[in-house]
Short mmCIF file of C-alpha atoms in Angstrom, two decimals:
data_model
loop_
_atom_site.label_atom_id
_atom_site.label_comp_id
_atom_site.label_asym_id
_atom_site.label_seq_id
_atom_site.Cartn_x
_atom_site.Cartn_y
_atom_site.Cartn_z
CA MET A 179 -133.30 91.90 20.03
CA THR A 180 -130.67 90.84 23.21
CA SER A 181 -131.37 92.11 26.37
CA LEU A 182 -128.65 93.23 28.22
CA TYR A 183 -127.48 92.94 31.62
CA ARG A 184 -125.36 95.40 34.11
CA PHE A 185 -122.04 93.81 35.26
CA PRO A 186 -121.19 95.39 38.54
CA GLY A 187 -119.19 98.66 39.34
CA GLY A 188 -116.62 99.62 36.38
CA LEU A 189 -115.61 103.56 35.16
CA LYS A 190 -116.93 105.91 32.51
CA LEU A 191 -113.48 107.00 31.12
CA GLU A 192 -112.35 109.27 28.31
CA SER A 193 -111.22 107.19 25.24
CA PHE A 194 -109.43 109.27 23.29
CA LYS A 195 -109.69 107.13 19.95
CA HIS A 196 -110.73 110.26 18.37
CA LEU A 197 -106.88 110.43 17.87
CA THR A 198 -107.31 107.45 15.14
CA SER A 199 -110.79 107.61 13.99
CA ASP A 200 -110.29 108.85 10.60
CA GLN A 201 -107.40 107.11 9.64
CA LYS A 202 -107.10 103.80 7.79
CA ILE A 203 -104.71 100.67 9.09
CA ASP A 204 -101.52 101.42 7.69
CA SER A 205 -99.17 98.50 5.70
CA PRO A 206 -96.49 96.59 7.24
CA PHE A 207 -92.61 97.63 6.79
CA ILE A 208 -89.77 95.06 6.89
CA PRO A 209 -86.98 96.02 9.86
CA GLU A 210 -83.92 94.33 9.47
CA TYR A 211 -84.04 92.17 12.13
CA LEU A 212 -86.98 90.49 13.52
CA ILE A 213 -87.36 88.76 17.20
CA PHE A 214 -89.19 85.66 18.53
CA PRO A 215 -89.41 85.03 21.95
CA LEU A 216 -89.97 81.57 22.60
CA GLU A 217 -92.14 82.68 25.64
CA GLN A 218 -94.97 84.34 23.73
CA GLN A 219 -98.38 83.14 25.24
CA ILE A 220 -99.88 81.36 28.18
CA GLY A 221 -98.62 78.32 28.76
CA THR A 222 -95.06 76.07 27.32
CA ALA A 223 -92.32 77.67 25.66
CA SER A 224 -92.26 76.62 22.08
CA ILE A 225 -89.41 74.82 20.71
CA PRO A 226 -87.20 75.94 18.08
CA VAL A 227 -86.83 73.57 14.48
CA VAL A 228 -84.84 75.51 12.86
CA GLU A 229 -80.57 75.98 13.16
CA ILE A 230 -78.87 79.27 13.02
CA GLY A 231 -77.83 79.99 9.90
CA GLU A 232 -80.91 78.39 8.19
CA GLN A 233 -82.76 80.27 5.13
CA VAL A 234 -86.20 80.64 6.14
CA LEU A 235 -89.84 82.07 4.57
CA LYS A 236 -92.32 84.21 5.31
CA GLY A 237 -95.01 81.86 7.01
CA GLN A 238 -92.53 79.15 7.74
CA ARG A 239 -92.70 77.64 11.03
CA ILE A 240 -89.61 78.38 12.89
CA ALA A 241 -90.79 76.87 16.59
CA LYS A 242 -93.26 73.84 17.48
CA SER A 243 -95.65 74.16 20.36
CA GLY A 244 -94.43 73.07 23.29
CA SER A 245 -96.80 71.21 24.88
CA TYR A 246 -101.02 70.60 24.67
CA VAL A 247 -101.06 74.65 26.10
CA SER A 248 -98.54 76.22 23.45
CA SER A 249 -98.35 77.44 20.05
CA ASN A 250 -96.77 77.35 16.95
CA ILE A 251 -94.78 80.49 15.84
CA HIS A 252 -94.10 81.36 12.57
CA ALA A 253 -90.82 83.62 10.87
CA SER A 254 -93.17 86.75 9.45
CA SER A 255 -90.73 87.86 6.48
CA SER A 256 -88.43 85.78 4.46
CA GLY A 257 -84.50 85.78 5.94
CA ILE A 258 -81.78 84.01 7.57
CA ILE A 259 -81.49 82.63 11.55
CA ASP A 260 -79.39 84.86 12.83
CA ASP A 261 -79.32 84.07 16.06
CA ILE A 262 -80.95 81.46 19.16
CA GLY A 263 -80.26 82.95 21.89
CA GLN A 264 -81.14 85.19 24.94
CA TYR A 265 -82.79 88.65 23.88
CA CYS A 266 -85.05 91.53 26.16
CA SER A 267 -88.17 90.14 25.00
CA LYS A 268 -90.82 91.40 28.19
CA GLU A 269 -92.01 94.58 29.39
CA SER A 270 -89.77 94.26 32.35
CA GLY A 271 -86.56 94.04 30.64
CA LEU A 272 -86.08 90.29 31.49
CA LEU A 273 -84.41 88.33 28.77
CA THR A 274 -85.38 85.12 27.54
CA ARG A 275 -84.86 82.51 24.66
CA CYS A 276 -85.70 84.34 21.28
CA ILE A 277 -85.26 83.14 17.93
CA VAL A 278 -83.44 86.27 15.65
CA VAL A 279 -84.37 86.55 11.99
CA LYS A 280 -82.03 88.99 9.80
CA THR A 281 -84.40 89.82 7.02
CA ASP A 282 -83.66 89.61 3.44
CA GLY A 283 -86.06 92.61 1.69
CA TYR A 284 -87.47 90.06 -0.40
CA ASP A 285 -90.70 89.10 1.94
CA ARG A 286 -91.04 86.14 0.11
CA TRP A 287 -94.03 83.51 1.11
CA PHE A 288 -93.72 79.65 2.82
CA GLU A 289 -96.22 77.57 0.41
CA LYS A 290 -99.90 78.17 2.13
CA MET A 291 -101.76 75.47 2.77
CA PRO A 292 -106.01 75.69 3.15
CA VAL A 293 -108.27 74.52 3.79
CA LEU A 294 -110.10 73.82 0.42
CA ASN A 295 -114.07 73.13 1.65
CA TYR A 296 -114.19 74.16 5.77
CA LEU A 297 -117.82 73.13 5.22
CA MET A 298 -116.72 69.49 4.89
CA ALA A 299 -114.06 69.63 7.23
CA THR A 300 -113.98 67.95 10.50
CA ALA A 301 -113.88 70.07 13.73
CA GLU A 302 -111.03 68.33 14.39
CA GLU A 303 -109.11 68.82 11.08
CA LEU A 304 -110.28 72.83 11.73
CA GLU A 305 -109.08 72.78 14.87
CA ALA A 306 -105.60 71.14 13.48
CA ARG A 307 -105.60 74.40 11.36
CA ILE A 308 -105.86 76.93 13.84
CA GLY A 309 -103.00 74.98 16.05
CA GLU A 310 -100.90 75.07 12.74
CA ALA A 311 -101.32 78.52 12.11
CA GLY A 312 -99.71 79.30 15.83
CA ILE A 313 -103.37 81.80 16.52
CA ILE A 314 -103.38 82.61 20.19
CA GLY A 315 -105.47 85.49 21.57
CA MET A 316 -105.00 89.14 20.41
CA GLY A 317 -107.04 90.44 22.78
CA GLY A 318 -104.30 90.46 25.45
CA ALA A 319 -104.52 87.62 27.25
CA GLY A 320 -102.58 85.46 24.86
CA PHE A 321 -103.91 82.24 25.58
CA PRO A 322 -103.35 79.30 22.58
CA SER A 323 -106.48 79.53 20.42
CA GLN A 324 -106.66 75.87 19.86
CA VAL A 325 -106.91 75.18 23.22
CA LYS A 326 -110.03 77.10 24.00
CA VAL A 327 -111.68 76.08 21.02
CA ILE A 328 -111.26 72.37 21.74
CA GLU A 329 -112.14 72.78 24.96
CA ALA A 330 -115.43 75.23 23.85
CA ALA A 331 -115.98 71.83 21.64
CA ASP A 332 -115.79 69.28 24.60
CA GLU A 333 -118.10 70.86 26.84
CA LYS A 334 -120.91 72.14 24.05
CA VAL A 335 -120.77 75.40 24.35
CA GLU A 336 -124.06 76.76 22.77
CA THR A 337 -123.07 80.69 22.49
CA LEU A 338 -120.66 82.56 20.41
CA VAL A 339 -118.58 85.35 21.68
CA ILE A 340 -116.87 87.60 18.84
CA ASN A 341 -115.58 90.33 20.60
CA GLY A 342 -114.79 93.79 19.40
CA VAL A 343 -115.65 95.56 22.74
CA GLU A 344 -112.36 97.72 22.86
CA CYS A 345 -112.99 99.66 26.40
CA GLU A 346 -109.56 100.52 27.29
CA PRO A 347 -108.49 103.89 26.50
CA TYR A 348 -106.40 104.89 23.39
CA ILE A 349 -106.91 101.43 22.02
CA SER A 350 -108.49 101.29 18.12
CA CYS A 351 -106.83 98.42 16.26
CA ASP A 352 -110.35 96.30 16.83
CA ASP A 353 -112.30 98.76 15.70
CA HIS A 354 -110.20 99.67 12.17
CA VAL A 355 -110.19 95.35 11.80
CA ILE A 356 -114.09 94.88 11.67
CA ARG A 357 -114.65 98.25 9.53
CA GLU A 358 -111.78 97.29 6.91
CA SER A 359 -112.48 93.43 7.64
CA ALA A 360 -116.16 92.43 8.79
CA GLU A 361 -116.22 90.00 6.00
CA GLU A 362 -113.55 87.97 7.20
CA VAL A 363 -114.74 88.81 10.81
CA ILE A 364 -118.31 86.15 9.76
CA ALA A 365 -116.13 84.25 7.88
CA GLY A 366 -114.20 83.27 11.15
CA SER A 367 -117.00 83.49 13.06
CA LYS A 368 -118.74 80.95 10.34
CA VAL A 369 -115.64 78.23 10.83
CA LEU A 370 -115.99 78.54 14.73
CA GLN A 371 -119.53 77.94 14.81
CA LYS A 372 -118.78 75.31 12.50
CA ILE A 373 -116.25 73.61 15.04
CA THR A 374 -118.29 74.24 18.39
CA ALA A 375 -121.91 73.71 16.90
CA ALA A 376 -122.66 76.73 18.91
CA LYS A 377 -126.59 77.47 18.37
CA LYS A 378 -126.33 81.35 18.91
CA VAL A 379 -123.23 83.98 17.76
CA TYR A 380 -122.82 87.25 19.12
CA LEU A 381 -120.95 89.97 17.33
CA ALA A 382 -120.24 92.61 20.01
CA VAL A 383 -118.85 95.95 19.88
CA GLU A 384 -119.15 99.28 22.23
CA SER A 385 -121.83 101.68 21.44
CA ASP A 386 -119.13 104.50 20.75
CA MET A 387 -118.32 102.03 17.90
CA PRO A 388 -120.77 103.11 15.30
CA GLU A 389 -118.72 102.30 12.13
CA ALA A 390 -118.36 98.77 13.17
CA TYR A 391 -121.16 98.22 14.25
CA THR A 392 -122.70 99.64 10.80
CA ARG A 393 -120.33 97.34 8.56
CA LEU A 394 -120.95 94.32 11.14
CA VAL A 395 -124.93 94.51 10.41
CA SER A 396 -124.31 95.48 6.84
CA ALA A 397 -121.87 92.35 6.60
CA VAL A 398 -124.65 89.51 7.85
CA GLU A 399 -127.39 91.12 6.15
CA ASN A 400 -125.39 90.10 3.50
CA ASP A 401 -124.87 86.57 4.16
CA PRO A 402 -127.55 84.25 3.96
CA SER A 403 -125.78 82.00 6.23
CA ALA A 404 -125.56 84.12 9.30
CA LEU A 405 -128.99 83.22 10.76
CA ASP A 406 -127.90 82.79 14.21
CA PHE A 407 -125.54 85.75 14.27
CA GLU A 408 -126.56 89.10 16.13
CA VAL A 409 -124.65 92.63 15.93
CA VAL A 410 -125.41 93.87 19.76
CA LYS A 411 -123.76 97.33 20.99
CA VAL A 412 -122.60 97.42 25.01
CA PRO A 413 -122.43 100.38 26.94
CA THR A 414 -118.97 102.17 26.69
CA ILE A 415 -118.37 101.33 30.33
CA TYR A 416 -114.73 100.32 31.51
CA PRO A 417 -114.17 97.32 31.29
CA ALA A 418 -117.11 95.84 29.15
CA GLY A 419 -114.61 94.08 27.27
CA ALA A 420 -113.22 91.71 29.90
CA GLU A 421 -114.45 88.58 28.98
CA LYS A 422 -116.05 87.34 32.65
CA GLN A 423 -117.94 91.06 32.19
CA LEU A 424 -118.87 90.43 28.38
CA ILE A 425 -120.62 87.35 29.21
CA ARG A 426 -121.85 88.85 32.23
CA THR A 427 -123.40 91.36 30.03
CA LEU A 428 -124.91 89.50 27.31
CA THR A 429 -126.36 86.46 28.78
CA GLY A 430 -126.40 87.58 32.70
CA LYS A 431 -124.58 84.20 33.64
CA TRP A 432 -121.80 84.34 36.21
CA VAL A 433 -118.58 82.90 35.88
CA PRO A 434 -117.85 80.23 38.68
CA ALA A 435 -115.55 81.58 41.37
CA HIS A 436 -112.85 79.42 40.35
CA GLY A 437 -114.01 77.82 36.92
CA LEU A 438 -113.32 78.84 33.51
CA PRO A 439 -116.11 81.13 30.96
CA ILE A 440 -116.58 78.28 28.62
CA GLN A 441 -118.59 76.72 31.80
CA THR A 442 -120.86 78.87 31.50
CA GLY A 443 -121.98 77.70 27.67
CA VAL A 444 -119.94 80.76 26.39
CA LEU A 445 -116.98 80.92 24.34
CA VAL A 446 -115.51 84.67 23.94
CA LEU A 447 -112.77 85.19 20.86
CA ASN A 448 -111.34 88.58 19.94
CA VAL A 449 -112.29 89.70 16.66
CA ALA A 450 -108.37 89.98 15.29
CA THR A 451 -108.57 86.34 16.58
CA THR A 452 -111.43 85.49 14.62
CA VAL A 453 -110.02 86.98 11.55
CA ALA A 454 -106.75 85.19 12.01
CA ILE A 455 -108.68 81.87 12.14
CA SER A 456 -110.40 82.85 8.66
CA ARG A 457 -107.10 83.68 7.09
CA ALA A 458 -105.65 80.41 8.67
CA VAL A 459 -108.41 78.39 7.77
CA LEU A 460 -109.48 79.92 4.44
CA LEU A 461 -106.34 81.29 3.17
CA GLY A 462 -103.75 78.89 4.93
CA GLU A 463 -101.68 82.06 6.31
CA SER A 464 -100.36 81.39 9.90
CA LEU A 465 -100.08 84.13 12.31
CA ILE A 466 -97.15 86.68 11.07
CA SER A 467 -98.91 90.19 11.96
CA ARG A 468 -101.18 92.17 13.49
CA VAL A 469 -102.80 95.88 14.05
CA VAL A 470 -101.09 97.77 16.27
CA THR A 471 -102.59 101.08 17.86
CA ILE A 472 -100.05 103.86 17.77
CA ALA A 473 -101.20 106.94 20.05
CA GLY A 474 -99.75 109.70 22.92
CA THR A 475 -97.55 112.37 22.69
CA GLY A 476 -95.10 112.22 19.94
CA VAL A 477 -96.07 110.06 17.48
CA ASN A 478 -97.95 109.97 14.25
CA THR A 479 -100.75 108.41 15.64
CA GLN A 480 -102.46 105.60 13.93
CA ASN A 481 -103.21 102.04 13.59
CA ILE A 482 -100.55 99.68 11.78
CA GLU A 483 -100.20 96.12 10.89
CA VAL A 484 -97.01 95.19 12.73
CA LEU A 485 -94.45 91.99 11.53
CA ASN A 486 -94.64 89.79 14.35
CA GLY A 487 -90.81 90.35 15.85
CA THR A 488 -90.72 93.77 15.61
CA LYS A 489 -88.93 95.57 17.96
CA ALA A 490 -90.68 98.52 19.47
CA GLY A 491 -87.69 100.94 18.89
CA ASP A 492 -88.17 100.01 15.18
CA LEU A 493 -91.77 100.55 15.29
CA LEU A 494 -91.25 103.84 17.01
CA GLU A 495 -88.67 105.40 14.78
CA HIS A 496 -91.59 104.84 11.39
CA CYS A 497 -93.90 106.04 13.50
CA LEU A 498 -92.06 109.22 15.38
CA LYS A 499 -93.16 112.99 14.32
CA LYS A 500 -89.94 113.90 16.75
CA THR A 501 -86.77 112.78 18.64
CA LEU A 502 -88.65 111.48 21.88
CA SER A 503 -87.56 112.99 25.41
CA GLU A 504 -89.09 111.73 28.69
CA GLN A 505 -91.60 109.71 27.13
CA ARG A 506 -93.02 107.09 29.28
CA ILE A 507 -93.50 104.21 26.56
CA SER A 508 -95.93 101.07 27.19
CA PHE A 509 -97.47 97.70 25.85
CA GLY A 510 -101.02 98.46 26.06
CA GLY A 511 -103.53 101.36 27.23
CA SER A 512 -103.58 103.62 29.58
CA MET A 513 -105.56 101.58 32.50
CA MET A 514 -103.77 98.14 32.10
CA GLY A 515 -100.67 98.89 30.19
CA LYS A 516 -97.35 97.85 30.84
CA ARG A 517 -94.46 100.75 30.71
CA LEU A 518 -91.57 99.15 28.90
CA LYS A 519 -88.07 99.18 30.34
CA SER A 520 -86.47 98.87 26.55
CA THR A 521 -87.51 99.88 23.57
CA GLU A 522 -85.55 96.20 22.22
CA VAL A 523 -88.86 94.43 23.24
CA PRO A 524 -90.35 93.17 20.09
CA ILE A 525 -94.16 93.23 19.56
CA LEU A 526 -95.65 90.03 20.20
CA LYS A 527 -99.07 88.25 18.78
CA LYS A 528 -100.87 89.69 21.71
CA THR A 529 -99.73 93.46 21.55
CA ASN A 530 -102.38 95.53 20.71
CA CYS A 531 -100.96 99.04 21.70
CA VAL A 532 -98.02 100.99 22.02
CA LEU A 533 -98.87 104.31 24.04
CA LEU A 534 -96.35 107.14 25.05
CA ARG A 535 -97.43 110.13 27.26
CA PRO A 536 -95.19 112.38 29.30
CA GLU A 537 -93.46 111.26 32.49
CA VAL A 538 -95.17 112.49 35.41
CA GLU A 539 -94.00 112.40 39.08
CA GLU A 540 -95.64 109.60 40.75
CA GLN A 541 -98.18 110.70 43.50
CA THR A 542 -97.11 109.48 46.99
CA GLU A 543 -99.26 106.60 48.25
CA SER A 544 -100.89 107.51 51.83
CA SER A 545 -102.33 105.33 54.34
CA CYS A 546 -106.18 103.78 52.94
CA ILE A 547 -108.90 106.13 54.63
CA ARG A 548 -111.68 103.41 53.96
CA CYS A 549 -113.75 105.42 52.02
CA GLY A 550 -115.22 102.41 50.06
CA ASP A 551 -114.24 104.05 45.88
CA CYS A 552 -112.50 100.70 45.22
CA VAL A 553 -115.17 98.58 46.46
CA GLU A 554 -117.64 100.67 44.55
CA VAL A 555 -115.87 100.47 41.10
CA CYS A 556 -114.37 97.03 41.09
CA PRO A 557 -116.39 94.17 38.45
CA GLU A 558 -115.61 91.57 40.45
CA GLN A 559 -116.74 92.55 43.45
CA LEU A 560 -113.87 92.23 45.23
CA GLN A 561 -112.77 94.32 48.00
CA PRO A 562 -109.37 95.10 47.05
CA GLN A 563 -108.99 97.48 50.39
CA MET A 564 -108.94 94.18 52.55
CA LEU A 565 -106.91 92.45 49.56
CA VAL A 566 -104.29 94.98 49.51
CA ALA A 567 -103.82 94.73 53.74
CA LEU A 568 -103.62 91.28 53.34
CA ALA A 569 -101.21 91.14 50.68
CA LYS A 570 -98.85 93.37 52.40
CA CYS A 571 -99.08 90.92 55.54
CA SER A 572 -98.41 88.19 53.26
CA GLU A 573 -101.35 86.15 54.31
CA TYR A 574 -101.78 84.25 51.72
CA GLU A 575 -104.48 82.10 52.59
CA SER A 576 -106.58 84.74 53.77
CA LEU A 577 -105.73 86.10 49.96
CA LYS A 578 -107.47 83.11 48.85
CA ASP A 579 -110.44 83.34 50.96
CA TYR A 580 -110.95 86.82 49.67
CA ARG A 581 -110.81 85.59 45.83
CA LEU A 582 -107.41 87.42 45.27
CA PHE A 583 -107.18 85.18 41.88
CA ASN A 584 -110.58 86.51 40.92
CA CYS A 585 -109.28 89.97 39.88
CA ILE A 586 -108.81 91.18 36.36
CA GLU A 587 -106.25 93.77 37.26
CA CYS A 588 -108.83 96.07 35.41
CA ALA A 589 -106.60 98.93 37.47
CA CYS A 590 -110.36 100.60 38.42
CA CYS A 591 -109.28 100.69 41.91
CA ASP A 592 -106.12 102.47 40.90
CA HIS A 593 -107.90 104.74 39.17
CA VAL A 594 -110.08 106.18 41.99
CA CYS A 595 -108.12 105.33 45.22
CA PRO A 596 -107.91 109.05 47.14
CA SER A 597 -104.35 107.96 48.68
CA HIS A 598 -102.88 106.84 45.67
CA ILE A 599 -102.01 102.92 46.54
CA PRO A 600 -101.01 101.08 43.81
CA LEU A 601 -103.27 97.95 44.44
CA VAL A 602 -103.13 96.31 40.97
CA LYS A 603 -98.99 96.09 41.90
CA ASN A 604 -99.59 94.31 45.26
CA PHE A 605 -102.21 92.19 44.00
CA GLN A 606 -99.73 91.03 40.78
CA GLN A 607 -97.09 90.59 43.72
CA ALA A 608 -99.24 88.53 45.59
CA LYS A 609 -100.31 86.54 42.66
CA TYR A 610 -96.70 85.98 41.97
CA LEU A 611 -95.91 84.79 45.17
CA ILE A 612 -98.72 82.38 45.77
CA ASN A 613 -97.80 80.95 42.54
CA GLU A 614 -93.99 80.59 43.32
CA GLN A 615 -94.86 78.68 46.82
CA LYS A 616 -97.09 76.44 44.73
CA ALA A 617 -94.42 75.98 42.48
CA ILE A 618 -91.96 75.39 45.06
CA ALA A 619 -94.30 73.15 46.80
CA ALA A 620 -95.07 71.00 43.83
CA ARG A 621 -91.24 70.87 42.97
CA ALA A 622 -91.14 69.71 46.71
CA GLU A 623 -93.79 67.54 46.35
CA ILE A 624 -91.79 65.64 43.09
CA SER A 625 -88.48 65.66 44.83
CA LYS A 626 -90.06 64.03 48.14
CA ALA A 627 -91.64 61.32 45.04
CA ARG A 628 -88.50 61.10 43.81
CA TYR A 629 -86.48 60.50 47.36
CA LEU A 630 -89.24 57.65 48.10
CA ALA A 631 -88.87 56.04 45.08
CA ARG A 632 -84.83 55.53 45.42
CA LEU A 633 -85.34 54.40 49.04
CA ARG A 634 -87.78 52.16 47.51
CA ARG A 635 -85.60 51.15 44.64
CA LEU A 636 -82.61 50.48 46.77
CA GLU A 637 -84.60 48.58 49.68
CA ARG A 638 -85.98 46.67 46.53
CA GLU A 639 -82.26 45.84 45.29
CA LYS A 640 -81.07 45.03 48.80
CA ASN A 641 -84.14 42.42 48.72
CA GLU A 642 -82.98 41.31 45.38
CA LYS A 643 -79.59 40.63 46.84
CA LEU A 644 -80.20 39.14 49.90
CA GLU A 645 -82.55 36.88 47.70
CA SER A 646 -79.90 35.89 44.98
CA LYS A 647 -77.57 35.49 48.15
CA GLN A 648 -80.26 33.13 50.13
CA LYS A 649 -80.68 31.34 46.37
CA LYS A 650 -77.25 30.99 45.88
CA SER A 651 -77.22 29.56 49.27
CA ARG A 652 -79.74 27.30 48.81
CA GLN A 653 -77.90 25.67 45.23
CA SER A 654 -74.88 25.43 47.17
CA LEU A 655 -76.53 23.53 49.47
CA LYS A 656 -78.46 21.61 47.50
CA LYS A 657 -75.20 20.86 45.69
CA GLU A 658 -73.10 20.03 48.65
CA SER A 659 -76.04 17.70 49.31
CA LEU A 660 -76.12 15.98 46.05
CA GLN A 661 -72.06 15.59 46.17
CA ASP A 662 -72.90 13.87 49.96
CA GLU A 663 -75.28 11.71 48.64
CA VAL A 664 -72.83 10.61 45.15
CA LEU A 665 -70.59 9.55 47.39
CA ALA A 666 -72.89 7.26 50.22
CA ALA A 667 -74.05 5.90 47.05
CA ILE A 668 -70.21 5.08 45.80
CA GLN A 669 -69.20 4.14 48.87
CA ARG A 670 -72.25 1.92 48.97
CA ALA A 671 -71.73 0.37 46.21
CA LYS A 672 -68.09 -0.40 47.11
CA SER A 673 -69.10 -2.22 50.09
CA LYS A 674 -71.18 -4.30 47.91
CA ARG A 675 -68.78 -5.21 45.93
CA LYS A 676 -66.10 -6.38 48.78
CA LYS A 677 -68.89 -8.50 50.23
#
């Protein structure tokens, strides 16, 4: 039995997960339109491979990976490409380039290409299949899974962690995925173990997920090839499901301040991502849907499988008990969820929850009283009160020294702040501005390099012209000299004849 470690800080929160605990995952419905943003993962935007008016099938690729850190996008139902243009695709209401599919209602599948015997396949072939299926992290981060797995294999990670720790209040989609698809969780884990050659596999759930724990234990016991698998209950402390905190809990290792989790020899993947990998490899299915928790007031609280690209408004209309009135709608739970500015925003591969809560008047921010509560609950052992002071003064270099980018934006500090300071909002803005400065500096360096290259080219061309001119001059002088020698020779010949 694995000995567990305690990460710093954290909170005991009311989970509200009983609201959906007794219901099975509801089947997907097909909306009239599906919207697929080309920017729905960390990294580069995807590139369309279809044209307006083209007929597409369910599971057919409609956009290809734009770079190494990017992902393919597939139609989640059959229909016609209605448009490729600017649509509302982010929680903030920002417009980005999207592919719009008008569904035909037939839900016809594209040809599936499973790996017939994954045990005989190479790691590279399995990695490629994960990439072809367009799988990204479904726990909220949205990092392309193929890249994560490739990097982990290159680093020769020894431990694989399948993360079923749903620490965020209200969200229970992963709990239900485990309960209803435990065998697929194990199958996906074995595929990942085959790729990475990990010696140990942890299947982690929270202590308040008894049914999920029992299902996983049973699935492991019934699979004789799952010899290195261990199902672990971790304490129900928010944010125990965060990648760095889960690594600390299970292994006692700290992720380096400016490093990656795989540098500790551990690869962490969400359970829904793991199921998607199982289906991609064993069934040949691309990532076209996900289980989403619908929670809050005015809706039928449930977990429902949702087709990627379904507009939030269409999903809520399908789940509503009554007409919406003054509701705050968020993607995500009550701690890290992001408020929606428009219900036109589509459900993405990483959207795990749609939460509705009554609008409440925001608390008035007051001055920091230096109580230190934010420091005590920070799971990254940061100093939020110092970070917010530096952020408000735009002291960006000092923010780096105080490890701003180690902040996982869990909002523990916001939750306990008696002065109601929007700490995480300030941190997000500071990170954005620092990254923007980096981008501006990078663009300036590129412009400078181009300018210097142009100067070098002009100087080279000038020298080449001068050299060409001098060469022509030398050739002209040589020609004139030769002509003079010929004339002189003729004159000598004439003189000889006269004598």
